[in-house]
Coordinates of C-alpha atoms and ligand atoms in Angstrom, one line a residue:
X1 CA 11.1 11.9 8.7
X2 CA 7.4 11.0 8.2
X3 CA 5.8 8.4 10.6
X4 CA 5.3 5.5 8.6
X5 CA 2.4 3.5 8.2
X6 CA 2.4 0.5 10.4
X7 CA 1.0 -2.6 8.9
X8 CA -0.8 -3.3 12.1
X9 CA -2.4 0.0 12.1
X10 CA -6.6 -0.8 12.2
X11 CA -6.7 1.4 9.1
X12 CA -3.9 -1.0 7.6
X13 CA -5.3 -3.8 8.6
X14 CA -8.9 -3.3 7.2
X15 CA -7.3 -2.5 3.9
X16 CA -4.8 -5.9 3.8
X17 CA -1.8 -3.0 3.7
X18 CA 1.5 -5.3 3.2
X19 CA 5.1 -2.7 3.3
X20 CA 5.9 -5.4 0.7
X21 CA 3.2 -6.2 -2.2
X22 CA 4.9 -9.5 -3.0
X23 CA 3.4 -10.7 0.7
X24 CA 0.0 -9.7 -0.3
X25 CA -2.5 -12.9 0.9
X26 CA -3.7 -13.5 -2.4
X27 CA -6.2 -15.6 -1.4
X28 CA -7.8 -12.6 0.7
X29 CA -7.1 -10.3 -2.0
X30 CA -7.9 -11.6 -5.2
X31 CA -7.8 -8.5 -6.9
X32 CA -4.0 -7.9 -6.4
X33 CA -1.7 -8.4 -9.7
X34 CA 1.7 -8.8 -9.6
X35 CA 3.2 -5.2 -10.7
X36 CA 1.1 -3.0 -8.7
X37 CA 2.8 -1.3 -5.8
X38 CA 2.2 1.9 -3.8
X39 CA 4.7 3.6 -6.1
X40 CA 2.6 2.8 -9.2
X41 CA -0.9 3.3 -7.4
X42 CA -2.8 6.6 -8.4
X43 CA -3.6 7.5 -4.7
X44 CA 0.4 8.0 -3.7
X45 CA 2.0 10.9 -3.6
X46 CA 5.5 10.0 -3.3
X47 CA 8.4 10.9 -5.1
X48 CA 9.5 8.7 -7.9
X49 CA 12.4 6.7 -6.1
X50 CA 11.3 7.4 -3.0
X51 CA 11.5 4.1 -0.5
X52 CA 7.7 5.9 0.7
X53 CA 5.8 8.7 0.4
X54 CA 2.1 9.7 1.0
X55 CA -1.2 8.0 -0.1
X56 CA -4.5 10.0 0.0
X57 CA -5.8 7.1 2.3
X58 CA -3.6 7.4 5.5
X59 CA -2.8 10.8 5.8
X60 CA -0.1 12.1 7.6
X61 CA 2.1 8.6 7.7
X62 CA 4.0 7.3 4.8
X63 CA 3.4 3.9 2.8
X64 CA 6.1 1.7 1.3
X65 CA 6.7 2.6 -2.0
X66 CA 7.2 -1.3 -3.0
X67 CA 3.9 -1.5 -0.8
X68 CA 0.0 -2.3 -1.4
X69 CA -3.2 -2.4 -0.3
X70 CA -6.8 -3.7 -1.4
X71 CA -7.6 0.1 -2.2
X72 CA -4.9 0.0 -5.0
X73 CA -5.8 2.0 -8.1
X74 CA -4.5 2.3 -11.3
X75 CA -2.5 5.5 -12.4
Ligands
SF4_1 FE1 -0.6 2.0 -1.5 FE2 -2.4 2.8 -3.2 FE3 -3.1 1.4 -1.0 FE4 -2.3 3.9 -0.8 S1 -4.2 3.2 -1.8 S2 -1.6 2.1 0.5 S3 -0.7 4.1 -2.4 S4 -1.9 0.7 -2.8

């Protein structure tokens, strides 16, 4: 299986990455809306279904489908 992306990864961290999107400190993050996930953002790759798949932005390791991060784009 794919390594998955740890939330306490640098990368992770300087993007706010949360495995779970509801956790997101919207404070921090003002830009986040409830909805948007990993599964739903336009730079994952994953399968639909998938608990995680790929995102442009962290290579090789996997994000959490239900996931997000301040990078989040619309699909
Ligand atoms: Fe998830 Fe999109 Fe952020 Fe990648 S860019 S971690 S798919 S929200």
């Amino acid at each position: 299986a794919a390594e998955q992306l740890s939330e306490s990864d640098p990368q992770a961290l300087s993007y706010g990455y949360q495995t779970d999107a509801s956790k997101v400190d919207k404070s921090k993050y003002a830009t986040y809306q409830a909805g948007q996930e990993c599964a739903n953002c336009s730079l994952y790759s994953g399968k639909a279904g998938a608990p995680s798949g790929g995102c442009v932005l962290f290579g090789a390791k996997e994000v959490a489908a239900h996931g997000w991060c301040s990078a989040y784009t619309n699909s």
